[in-house]
Coordinates of N, CA and C in Angstrom, one line a residue:
M30 N 0.8 -1.2 0.0 CA 0.0 0.0 0.0 C 0.9 1.2 0.0
A31 N 0.6 2.1 -0.9 CA 1.4 3.4 -1.1 C 1.2 4.3 0.1
R32 N 2.3 4.9 0.6 CA 2.2 5.8 1.7 C 1.7 7.2 1.2
A33 N 1.0 7.8 2.1 CA 0.4 9.1 1.7 C 1.5 10.1 1.5
A34 N 1.3 11.0 0.6 CA 2.2 12.1 0.3 C 2.3 13.1 1.5
V35 N 3.5 13.6 1.6 CA 3.7 14.6 2.7 C 3.3 16.0 2.1
L36 N 2.5 16.7 2.8 CA 2.1 18.1 2.3 C 2.9 19.1 3.0
A37 N 3.4 20.1 2.2 CA 4.2 21.2 2.7 C 3.9 22.4 2.0
A38 N 4.4 23.6 2.5 CA 4.1 24.8 1.8 C 5.2 25.8 2.1
G39 N 5.5 26.7 1.2 CA 6.6 27.7 1.3 C 6.3 28.9 0.4
G40 N 7.4 29.6 0.2 CA 7.3 30.9 -0.5 C 8.5 31.2 -1.4
I41 N 8.2 31.9 -2.5 CA 9.3 32.6 -3.2 C 9.3 34.0 -2.7
V42 N 10.2 34.2 -1.8 CA 10.1 35.5 -1.0 C 11.0 36.5 -1.6
L43 N 10.4 37.7 -1.9 CA 11.1 38.8 -2.6 C 11.3 39.9 -1.6
R44 N 12.4 40.6 -1.8 CA 12.7 41.8 -1.0 C 12.9 42.9 -2.1
Q45 N 12.1 43.9 -2.1 CA 12.2 45.0 -3.1 C 13.3 45.9 -2.9
E46 N 14.3 45.8 -3.8 CA 15.4 46.8 -3.8 C 15.6 47.2 -5.2
E47 N 16.7 47.9 -5.5 CA 16.9 48.3 -6.9 C 17.0 47.1 -7.8
T48 N 17.6 46.0 -7.4 CA 17.4 44.7 -8.0 C 16.7 43.8 -7.0
P49 N 15.5 43.3 -7.4 CA 14.8 42.4 -6.4 C 15.6 41.2 -6.0
L50 N 15.5 40.9 -4.7 CA 16.3 39.8 -4.1 C 15.3 38.7 -3.7
I51 N 15.8 37.4 -3.7 CA 15.0 36.3 -3.4 C 15.7 35.5 -2.2
A52 N 14.9 35.1 -1.2 CA 15.5 34.5 0.0 C 15.8 33.0 -0.3
V53 N 17.0 32.5 0.1 CA 17.3 31.1 0.2 C 17.9 30.9 1.6
V54 N 17.6 29.7 2.2 CA 18.0 29.4 3.5 C 18.9 28.2 3.6
R55 N 19.8 28.2 4.6 CA 20.7 27.1 4.7 C 20.4 26.2 5.9
L56 N 20.2 24.9 5.6 CA 19.8 23.9 6.6 C 21.0 23.6 7.5
R57 N 20.7 23.5 8.8 CA 21.8 23.3 9.7 C 22.4 21.8 9.6
K58 N 21.5 20.8 9.6 CA 22.0 19.4 9.6 C 22.6 19.0 8.3
R59 N 22.0 19.3 7.2 CA 22.5 18.8 5.9 C 23.4 19.8 5.2
N60 N 23.4 21.0 5.7 CA 24.3 22.1 5.1 C 23.9 22.3 3.6
E61 N 22.6 22.3 3.4 CA 22.1 22.6 2.0 C 21.4 23.9 2.0
W62 N 21.4 24.5 0.8 CA 20.7 25.7 0.5 C 19.4 25.4 -0.2
V63 N 18.3 25.8 0.4 CA 16.9 25.4 -0.1 C 16.0 26.6 -0.1
L64 N 14.9 26.5 -0.7 CA 13.8 27.5 -0.6 C 13.1 27.3 0.7
P65 N 12.7 28.4 1.4 CA 12.0 28.3 2.7 C 10.6 27.6 2.5
K66 N 10.4 26.6 3.4 CA 9.2 25.8 3.3 C 9.1 24.9 4.5
G67 N 8.0 24.2 4.7 CA 7.8 23.3 5.8 C 6.5 22.6 5.8
K68 N 6.4 21.5 6.6 CA 5.2 20.7 6.6 C 4.0 21.4 7.3
L69 N 2.8 21.0 6.9 CA 1.6 21.6 7.5 C 1.4 21.0 8.9
D70 N 1.0 21.8 9.8 CA 0.5 21.3 11.1 C -0.9 20.8 11.0
D71 N -1.4 20.1 12.0 CA -2.7 19.5 11.9 C -3.8 20.7 11.9
G72 N -4.7 20.6 10.9 CA -5.7 21.5 10.8 C -5.3 22.9 10.1
E73 N -4.1 23.0 9.7 CA -3.6 24.2 9.1 C -3.7 24.2 7.6
T74 N -4.1 25.3 7.0 CA -4.3 25.4 5.6 C -2.9 25.6 4.9
P75 N -2.7 25.2 3.7 CA -1.4 25.4 3.0 C -0.9 26.8 3.0
R76 N -1.8 27.8 2.8 CA -1.4 29.2 2.8 C -0.9 29.6 4.1
D77 N -1.7 29.3 5.2 CA -1.2 29.7 6.5 C 0.1 29.0 6.9
A78 N 0.3 27.7 6.5 CA 1.5 27.0 6.8 C 2.7 27.7 6.0
A79 N 2.4 28.2 4.8 CA 3.5 28.8 4.0 C 4.0 30.1 4.7
E80 N 3.0 30.9 5.2 CA 3.4 32.1 5.9 C 4.1 31.9 7.2
R81 N 3.6 30.9 7.9 CA 4.3 30.6 9.2 C 5.7 30.1 9.0
E82 N 5.9 29.1 8.0 CA 7.2 28.5 7.8 C 8.2 29.6 7.3
V83 N 7.8 30.5 6.4 CA 8.7 31.5 5.9 C 9.1 32.5 7.1
L84 N 8.2 32.8 8.0 CA 8.5 33.6 9.1 C 9.6 32.9 10.0
E85 N 9.4 31.6 10.2 CA 10.3 30.9 11.1 C 11.7 30.7 10.4
E86 N 11.7 30.5 9.1 CA 13.0 30.2 8.5 C 13.7 31.4 8.0
T87 N 13.1 32.6 7.8 CA 13.8 33.8 7.3 C 13.8 34.9 8.4
G88 N 12.9 34.8 9.4 CA 12.8 35.8 10.4 C 12.1 37.0 10.0
H89 N 11.5 37.0 8.8 CA 10.8 38.2 8.3 C 9.3 38.0 8.3
D90 N 8.6 39.0 8.7 CA 7.1 39.1 8.4 C 6.9 39.3 6.9
V91 N 5.9 38.7 6.3 CA 5.8 38.7 4.9 C 4.3 39.0 4.5
L92 N 4.1 39.6 3.4 CA 2.8 39.7 2.7 C 2.7 38.6 1.7
V93 N 1.6 37.8 1.8 CA 1.4 36.7 0.9 C 0.5 37.1 -0.3
H94 N 1.0 36.8 -1.5 CA 0.3 37.3 -2.7 C -0.2 36.0 -3.5
E95 N 0.0 36.0 -4.8 CA -0.7 34.9 -5.6 C 0.1 33.6 -5.5
F96 N -0.7 32.5 -5.7 CA -0.2 31.2 -5.7 C 0.7 31.0 -7.0
L97 N 1.8 30.4 -6.9 CA 2.8 30.2 -8.0 C 2.8 28.8 -8.6
G98 N 2.5 27.8 -7.7 CA 2.6 26.4 -8.2 C 3.0 25.4 -7.2
T99 N 3.0 24.1 -7.5 CA 3.3 23.1 -6.6 C 4.4 22.2 -7.2
L100 N 5.4 22.0 -6.3 CA 6.6 21.2 -6.6 C 6.4 19.8 -5.9
V101 N 6.4 18.7 -6.8 CA 6.3 17.4 -6.2 C 7.5 16.6 -6.5
Y102 N 8.1 16.0 -5.5 CA 9.3 15.2 -5.6 C 9.3 14.1 -4.6
E103 N 10.2 13.1 -4.8 CA 10.3 12.0 -3.8 C 11.4 12.3 -2.8
S104 N 11.1 12.0 -1.5 CA 12.0 12.2 -0.4 C 11.8 11.2 0.6
G105 N 12.9 10.3 0.9 CA 12.8 9.3 1.9 C 11.8 8.2 1.6
G106 N 11.6 7.9 0.3 CA 10.6 6.8 0.0 C 9.2 7.3 -0.1
R107 N 9.0 8.6 0.1 CA 7.6 9.2 0.0 C 7.6 10.4 -0.9
F108 N 6.5 10.6 -1.5 CA 6.3 11.8 -2.3 C 6.0 13.0 -1.4
K109 N 6.6 14.1 -1.8 CA 6.3 15.4 -1.1 C 5.8 16.4 -2.0
A110 N 4.7 17.0 -1.7 CA 4.1 18.1 -2.5 C 4.2 19.4 -1.7
V111 N 4.9 20.4 -2.3 CA 5.1 21.7 -1.7 C 4.4 22.8 -2.5
H112 N 3.5 23.5 -1.9 CA 2.7 24.6 -2.5 C 3.5 25.9 -2.2
Y113 N 3.7 26.7 -3.3 CA 4.5 27.9 -3.1 C 3.6 29.2 -3.5
W114 N 3.8 30.2 -2.7 CA 3.1 31.5 -3.0 C 4.2 32.6 -3.2
R115 N 3.9 33.6 -4.0 CA 4.8 34.8 -4.0 C 4.6 35.6 -2.7
M116 N 5.7 36.0 -2.1 CA 5.6 36.7 -0.9 C 6.6 37.9 -0.9
E117 N 6.3 38.9 -0.1 CA 7.1 40.1 0.0 C 7.5 40.3 1.4
A118 N 8.8 40.5 1.6 CA 9.3 40.7 3.0 C 9.7 42.1 3.2
G119 N 9.6 42.5 4.5 CA 10.0 43.8 4.9 C 11.5 43.9 4.9
G120 N 12.0 45.1 5.2 CA 13.5 45.4 5.1 C 14.3 44.7 6.2
E121 N 13.8 44.7 7.4 CA 14.5 44.1 8.6 C 13.8 42.9 9.2
P122 N 14.6 41.9 9.6 CA 14.0 40.8 10.3 C 13.3 41.1 11.6
T123 N 12.3 40.5 11.9 CA 11.5 40.7 13.2 C 11.6 39.6 14.2
H124 N 12.0 38.4 13.7 CA 12.1 37.2 14.6 C 13.4 36.5 14.4
E125 N 13.8 35.7 15.5 CA 15.0 34.9 15.4 C 14.7 33.7 14.5
L126 N 15.7 33.2 13.9 CA 15.6 32.0 13.0 C 15.3 30.8 13.9
M127 N 14.6 29.8 13.3 CA 14.4 28.6 14.0 C 15.7 27.8 14.0
D128 N 15.8 26.8 14.9 CA 17.0 26.0 15.2 C 17.5 25.3 13.9
D129 N 16.6 24.9 13.1 CA 17.0 24.1 11.9 C 17.7 24.9 10.8
I130 N 17.6 26.2 10.9 CA 18.1 27.1 9.9 C 19.4 27.7 10.4
K131 N 20.5 27.6 9.6 CA 21.8 28.1 9.9 C 22.0 29.6 9.4
A132 N 21.4 29.9 8.3 CA 21.7 31.2 7.7 C 20.6 31.5 6.6
V133 N 20.4 32.8 6.3 CA 19.5 33.3 5.3 C 20.4 34.2 4.3
D134 N 20.1 34.0 3.1 CA 20.8 34.9 2.1 C 19.8 35.4 1.1
W135 N 20.0 36.7 0.7 CA 19.1 37.4 -0.3 C 19.9 37.6 -1.5
L136 N 19.5 37.0 -2.7 CA 20.2 37.0 -3.9 C 19.3 37.4 -5.1
P137 N 19.9 38.0 -6.1 CA 19.2 38.1 -7.4 C 18.8 36.8 -7.9
L138 N 17.8 36.8 -8.8 CA 17.2 35.5 -9.3 C 18.3 34.5 -9.8
D139 N 19.1 34.9 -10.7 CA 20.1 34.0 -11.3 C 21.0 33.4 -10.2
A140 N 21.5 34.3 -9.3 CA 22.4 33.8 -8.2 C 21.6 32.9 -7.2
A141 N 20.3 33.2 -7.0 CA 19.6 32.3 -6.1 C 19.4 30.9 -6.7
I142 N 19.2 30.9 -8.0 CA 19.1 29.6 -8.7 C 20.4 28.8 -8.6
E143 N 21.5 29.4 -8.8 CA 22.8 28.8 -8.7 C 23.1 28.3 -7.3
R144 N 22.6 29.1 -6.2 CA 22.9 28.8 -4.9 C 22.2 27.5 -4.4
L145 N 21.0 27.2 -4.9 CA 20.2 26.1 -4.4 C 20.9 24.8 -4.7
S146 N 20.8 23.9 -3.6 CA 21.6 22.6 -3.6 C 20.9 21.5 -4.4
R147 N 19.5 21.6 -4.5 CA 18.8 20.5 -5.1 C 18.3 20.9 -6.5
G148 N 18.5 19.9 -7.4 CA 18.2 20.2 -8.8 C 16.8 20.5 -9.1
Y149 N 15.8 19.8 -8.4 CA 14.4 20.0 -8.7 C 14.0 21.4 -8.2
E150 N 14.6 21.9 -7.1 CA 14.3 23.3 -6.7 C 14.9 24.3 -7.6
R151 N 16.0 24.1 -8.2 CA 16.6 25.0 -9.2 C 15.7 25.0 -10.4
A152 N 15.2 23.9 -10.9 CA 14.3 23.9 -12.1 C 13.0 24.6 -11.8
F153 N 12.5 24.4 -10.5 CA 11.2 25.1 -10.2 C 11.4 26.6 -10.1
L154 N 12.5 27.1 -9.5 CA 12.7 28.5 -9.4 C 13.0 29.1 -10.8
E155 N 13.7 28.4 -11.7 CA 13.9 28.9 -13.1 C 12.5 29.1 -13.8
N156 N 11.5 28.4 -13.4 CA 10.2 28.5 -14.1 C 9.3 29.6 -13.4
V157 N 9.3 29.5 -12.1 CA 8.3 30.5 -11.4 C 9.0 31.8 -11.0
G158 N 10.3 31.8 -10.9 CA 11.0 33.0 -10.5 C 10.7 34.2 -11.4
P159 N 10.8 34.1 -12.7 CA 10.5 35.2 -13.6 C 9.0 35.7 -13.4
I160 N 8.1 34.7 -13.2 CA 6.7 35.1 -13.0 C 6.5 35.9 -11.7
A161 N 7.2 35.5 -10.7 CA 7.1 36.2 -9.4 C 7.7 37.6 -9.6
L162 N 8.8 37.8 -10.3 CA 9.4 39.1 -10.5 C 8.5 40.0 -11.3
E163 N 7.9 39.4 -12.3 CA 7.0 40.2 -13.2 C 5.7 40.7 -12.4
S164 N 5.2 39.8 -11.6 CA 4.0 40.1 -10.8 C 4.3 41.2 -9.8
A165 N 5.5 41.1 -9.2 CA 5.9 42.1 -8.2 C 6.1 43.5 -8.9
A166 N 6.7 43.5 -10.1 CA 6.9 44.7 -10.9 C 5.6 45.4 -11.3
L167 N 4.6 44.6 -11.7 CA 3.3 45.1 -12.0 C 2.5 45.6 -10.8
A168 N 2.8 45.1 -9.7 CA 2.1 45.5 -8.5 C 2.6 46.8 -7.9
Q169 N 3.8 47.2 -8.3 CA 4.4 48.4 -7.7 C 3.6 49.7 -8.1
P170 N 3.3 49.9 -9.4 CA 2.5 51.1 -9.8 C 1.1 51.2 -9.1
A171 N 0.5 50.0 -9.0 CA -0.8 50.0 -8.4 C -0.7 50.3 -6.9
R172 N 0.3 49.9 -6.2 CA 0.5 50.2 -4.8 C 0.8 51.7 -4.7
R173 N 1.6 52.3 -5.5 CA 1.9 53.7 -5.4 C 0.6 54.5 -5.7
A174 N -0.2 54.1 -6.6 CA -1.5 54.7 -6.9 C -2.4 54.7 -5.7
R175 N -2.5 53.6 -5.0 CA -3.3 53.5 -3.8 C -2.9 54.4 -2.7
I176 N -1.5 54.5 -2.6 CA -1.0 55.4 -1.6 C -1.3 56.9 -1.9
K177 N -1.2 57.2 -3.2 CA -1.4 58.6 -3.7 C -2.9 59.0 -3.5
K178 N -3.8 58.0 -3.6 CA -5.3 58.3 -3.5 C -5.7 58.5 -2.1
Q179 N -4.9 58.1 -1.1 CA -5.3 58.3 0.2 C -5.5 59.8 0.6
P180 N -6.6 60.2 1.1 CA -6.8 61.6 1.4 C -5.9 62.1 2.4
A181 N -5.5 63.3 2.2 CA -4.6 64.0 3.2 C -5.4 64.3 4.5
P182 N -4.8 64.2 5.7 CA -5.5 64.6 6.9 C -6.0 66.0 6.8
E183 N -7.2 66.3 7.3 CA -7.7 67.6 7.3 C -7.0 68.5 8.3
K184 N -6.7 69.7 7.8 CA -6.1 70.7 8.7 C -7.2 71.4 9.5
R185 N -6.9 71.5 10.8 CA -7.8 72.2 11.7 C -7.9 73.7 11.3
R186 N -9.1 74.2 11.1 CA -9.2 75.6 10.8 C -9.1 76.5 12.0
R187 N -8.3 77.5 11.8 CA -8.1 78.5 12.9 C -9.4 79.3 13.1
Q188 N -9.8 79.5 14.3 CA -11.0 80.2 14.7 C -10.7 81.7 14.4
P189 N -11.6 82.4 13.7 CA -11.4 83.8 13.4 C -11.3 84.6 14.7
A190 N -10.4 85.6 14.7 CA -10.3 86.5 15.9 C -11.5 87.3 16.0
V191 N -12.0 87.5 17.2 CA -13.2 88.3 17.6 C -12.7 89.6 18.0
A192 N -13.2 90.6 17.2 CA -12.8 92.0 17.6 C -13.4 92.5 18.9
P193 N -12.7 93.2 19.7 CA -13.2 93.7 20.9 C -14.3 94.7 20.7
P194 N -15.3 94.8 21.6 CA -16.4 95.7 21.4 C -15.9 97.2 21.4
P195 N -16.5 98.0 20.6 CA -16.1 99.4 20.5 C -16.3 100.1 21.9
A196 N -15.4 101.1 22.2 CA -15.5 101.8 23.4 C -16.7 102.8 23.3
L197 N -17.2 103.1 24.5 CA -18.3 104.1 24.6 C -17.8 105.4 24.1
P198 N -18.7 106.2 23.3 CA -18.3 107.5 22.8 C -18.0 108.5 23.9
M199 N -16.9 109.2 23.8 CA -16.6 110.2 24.8 C -16.4 111.6 24.1
T200 N -16.8 112.6 24.8 CA -16.6 114.0 24.2 C -15.2 114.4 24.5
D201 N -14.8 115.5 23.8 CA -13.4 116.0 23.9 C -13.2 116.8 25.1
V202 N -13.2 116.1 26.3 CA -13.0 116.8 27.6 C -12.0 115.9 28.3
P203 N -11.3 116.5 29.3 CA -10.3 115.7 30.0 C -11.0 114.6 30.7
L204 N -10.3 113.4 30.8 CA -10.9 112.2 31.4 C -10.2 112.0 32.8
V205 N -11.0 111.7 33.8 CA -10.5 111.5 35.1 C -10.8 110.0 35.5
A206 N -9.7 109.3 35.8 CA -9.9 107.9 36.2 C -10.0 107.7 37.7
G207 N -10.9 106.8 38.1 CA -11.0 106.5 39.5 C -12.3 107.1 40.1
S208 N -12.6 106.6 41.3 CA -13.9 107.0 42.0 C -13.8 108.5 42.4
E209 N -12.6 109.1 42.6 CA -12.6 110.5 43.0 C -13.1 111.4 41.9
G210 N -12.8 110.9 40.6 CA -13.3 111.7 39.5 C -14.8 111.6 39.4
I211 N -15.4 110.5 39.7 CA -16.8 110.3 39.7 C -17.5 111.2 40.8
E212 N -16.9 111.2 42.0 CA -17.5 112.0 43.1 C -17.4 113.5 42.7
A213 N -16.4 113.9 41.9 CA -16.2 115.3 41.6 C -17.2 115.7 40.5
G214 N -17.9 114.8 39.9 CA -18.8 115.1 38.8 C -18.2 115.3 37.5
L215 N -16.9 114.7 37.3 CA -16.2 114.8 36.0 C -16.4 113.5 35.2
P216 N -16.3 113.7 33.9 CA -16.4 112.4 33.0 C -15.4 111.4 33.4
V217 N -15.7 110.1 33.3 CA -14.9 109.0 33.7 C -14.4 108.2 32.5
D218 N -13.1 107.8 32.5 CA -12.6 107.0 31.4 C -13.3 105.7 31.4
T219 N -13.7 105.3 30.1 CA -14.4 104.0 30.0 C -13.7 102.8 30.4
T220 N -12.3 102.8 30.4 CA -11.6 101.7 30.9 C -11.8 101.5 32.4
T221 N -12.0 102.6 33.1 CA -12.2 102.5 34.6 C -13.6 101.9 34.8
L222 N -14.6 102.3 34.0 CA -15.9 101.7 34.1 C -15.9 100.2 33.8
E223 N -15.1 99.7 32.8 CA -15.0 98.3 32.5 C -14.4 97.5 33.7
I224 N -13.4 98.1 34.4 CA -12.8 97.4 35.5 C -13.8 97.3 36.6
M225 N -14.6 98.4 36.9 CA -15.5 98.4 38.0 C -16.6 97.4 37.7
A226 N -16.9 97.1 36.4 CA -18.0 96.2 36.1 C -17.5 94.8 35.9
S227 N -16.3 94.5 36.4 CA -15.7 93.1 36.3 C -16.4 92.2 37.3
P228 N -16.3 90.9 37.2 CA -16.9 90.0 38.2 C -16.6 90.2 39.6
I229 N -15.5 91.0 39.9 CA -15.1 91.2 41.3 C -16.1 92.2 42.0
A230 N -16.5 93.2 41.2 CA -17.5 94.2 41.7 C -18.8 94.0 41.1
P231 N -19.9 94.6 41.7 CA -21.3 94.5 41.1 C -21.3 95.0 39.7
P232 N -22.1 94.4 38.8 CA -22.1 94.9 37.5 C -22.7 96.3 37.4
L233 N -21.9 97.3 37.2 CA -22.4 98.7 37.3 C -23.3 99.0 36.1
A234 N -22.9 98.6 34.9 CA -23.7 98.9 33.8 C -25.1 98.4 33.9
Q235 N -25.2 97.1 34.4 CA -26.5 96.5 34.5 C -27.3 97.2 35.6
D236 N -26.6 97.6 36.7 CA -27.3 98.3 37.8 C -27.9 99.7 37.3
I237 N -27.1 100.4 36.5 CA -27.6 101.6 36.0 C -28.7 101.4 35.0
A238 N -28.6 100.4 34.1 CA -29.7 100.1 33.1 C -31.0 99.8 33.8
E239 N -30.9 99.1 35.0 CA -32.2 98.7 35.6 C -32.9 99.9 36.3
Q240 N -32.2 101.0 36.5 CA -32.9 102.1 37.2 C -33.8 102.9 36.2
D241 N -34.9 103.3 36.6 CA -35.8 104.0 35.8 C -35.4 105.5 35.6
I242 N -35.6 106.0 34.4 CA -35.2 107.4 34.1 C -36.3 108.3 34.7
P243 N -36.0 109.3 35.5 CA -37.0 110.2 36.1 C -38.0 110.7 35.1
A244 N -39.3 110.7 35.5 CA -40.3 111.1 34.6 C -40.2 112.6 34.2
Q245 N -39.6 113.5 35.1 CA -39.5 114.9 34.7 C -38.5 115.0 33.6
D246 N -37.4 114.1 33.5 CA -36.5 114.2 32.4 C -37.1 113.8 31.1
I247 N -38.0 112.8 31.1 CA -38.7 112.5 29.9 C -39.7 113.6 29.5
A248 N -40.4 114.2 30.5 CA -41.3 115.2 30.2 C -40.6 116.4 29.6
A249 N -39.4 116.8 30.2 CA -38.7 117.9 29.7 C -38.2 117.6 28.2
T250 N -37.9 116.4 28.0 CA -37.4 116.1 26.6 C -38.5 116.2 25.6
E251 N -39.7 115.8 26.0 CA -40.9 115.9 25.1 C -41.4 117.3 24.9
A252 N -41.2 118.1 26.0 CA -41.8 119.5 26.0 C -41.0 120.4 25.0
E253 N -39.7 120.4 25.0 CA -39.0 121.3 24.1 C -37.8 120.6 23.5
P254 N -37.6 120.8 22.2 CA -36.4 120.1 21.6 C -35.1 120.7 22.1
R255 N -34.1 119.9 22.2 CA -32.8 120.4 22.7 C -31.7 120.1 21.6
S256 N -30.7 120.8 21.7 CA -29.6 120.6 20.7 C -28.9 119.3 21.1
D257 N -28.0 118.9 20.1 CA -27.2 117.6 20.4 C -26.3 117.8 21.6
N258 N -25.7 119.0 21.7 CA -24.8 119.2 22.8 C -25.5 119.2 24.1
E259 N -26.7 119.8 24.1 CA -27.5 119.8 25.4 C -27.9 118.4 25.8
I260 N -28.3 117.6 24.8 CA -28.7 116.2 25.1 C -27.5 115.4 25.6
A261 N -26.3 115.6 24.9 CA -25.1 114.9 25.4 C -24.7 115.3 26.8
Q262 N -24.8 116.6 27.1 CA -24.4 117.1 28.4 C -25.4 116.5 29.5
S263 N -26.7 116.4 29.1 CA -27.7 115.9 30.0 C -27.4 114.4 30.3
Q264 N -27.1 113.7 29.2 CA -26.8 112.2 29.4 C -25.6 112.0 30.3
R265 N -24.5 112.9 30.2 CA -23.3 112.7 31.0 C -23.7 113.0 32.5
I266 N -24.5 114.1 32.7 CA -24.9 114.4 34.0 C -25.7 113.3 34.7
N267 N -26.6 112.7 33.9 CA -27.4 111.6 34.4 C -26.5 110.4 34.7
L268 N -25.5 110.1 33.8 CA -24.6 109.0 34.0 C -23.8 109.2 35.3
V269 N -23.2 110.4 35.4 CA -22.4 110.7 36.6 C -23.2 110.5 37.9
Q270 N -24.5 111.0 37.8 CA -25.3 111.0 39.0 C -25.6 109.5 39.4
K271 N -25.9 108.7 38.4 CA -26.2 107.3 38.7 C -25.0 106.6 39.2
V272 N -23.8 106.9 38.6 CA -22.6 106.3 39.1 C -22.3 106.7 40.6
R273 N -22.6 108.0 40.9 CA -22.4 108.4 42.3 C -23.3 107.7 43.2
D274 N -24.6 107.6 42.8 CA -25.6 106.9 43.6 C -25.2 105.4 43.8
W275 N -24.7 104.8 42.8 CA -24.3 103.4 42.9 C -23.1 103.2 43.9
L276 N -22.2 104.2 43.8 CA -21.0 104.1 44.7 C -21.4 104.3 46.2
R277 N -22.4 105.2 46.4 CA -22.9 105.3 47.8 C -23.6 104.1 48.3
R278 N -24.3 103.4 47.4 CA -25.0 102.2 47.9 C -24.0 101.1 48.1
A279 N -22.9 101.1 47.3 CA -21.9 100.0 47.4 C -21.0 100.2 48.6
A280 N -20.9 101.4 49.1 CA -20.0 101.7 50.3 C -20.5 101.1 51.5

């Protein structure tokens, strides 16, 4: 009764440089140079086994691409079927080599074919190696196009600056800052009023606004028209009086 074939999987592993390089590994016991591969574990798919074996034998994480073919040969009185995928390795190794592997070398296609110790692997790489290189070359423009299509991150828009509110109109008279100027009945600088209306002191502007204007002032305004200067002077007097009253209440 014929013995069942041994199933294995591996990769034609490329590293993209100016001249693409292919990985070959050196077995510790037999001192042979071979393509990276290994037997399937129980319940493992050939593709998963190929990725795992390449990681263990080359130390590189890889991207697995298209299936390249199956190499069947006799080994130890049994047939062995090895499925190969094209793979792409990163620039630097990420894992230590397994104990069975003595070294890894990265060579151009012709040099890799010459380095292999077994004739059937040399013949296999002669056939599928050019296909792997051509597929990798065709994939490069598509990859660059995908990277170029990725949207650039949005820049945060700067909030527009908010202009400060205009200062209250003041007449061309000397300004006196401080409460002593208010007590003397002189016009007060608007900056002083803004400080007095800060959260530390009672809101002066609101306090003044809530007070009712005396009825006689309204009646006088309706009885006879006044010039702009007279109206402005009356408003300043009323404002000063209301500030003085507020200061007395706050004392």
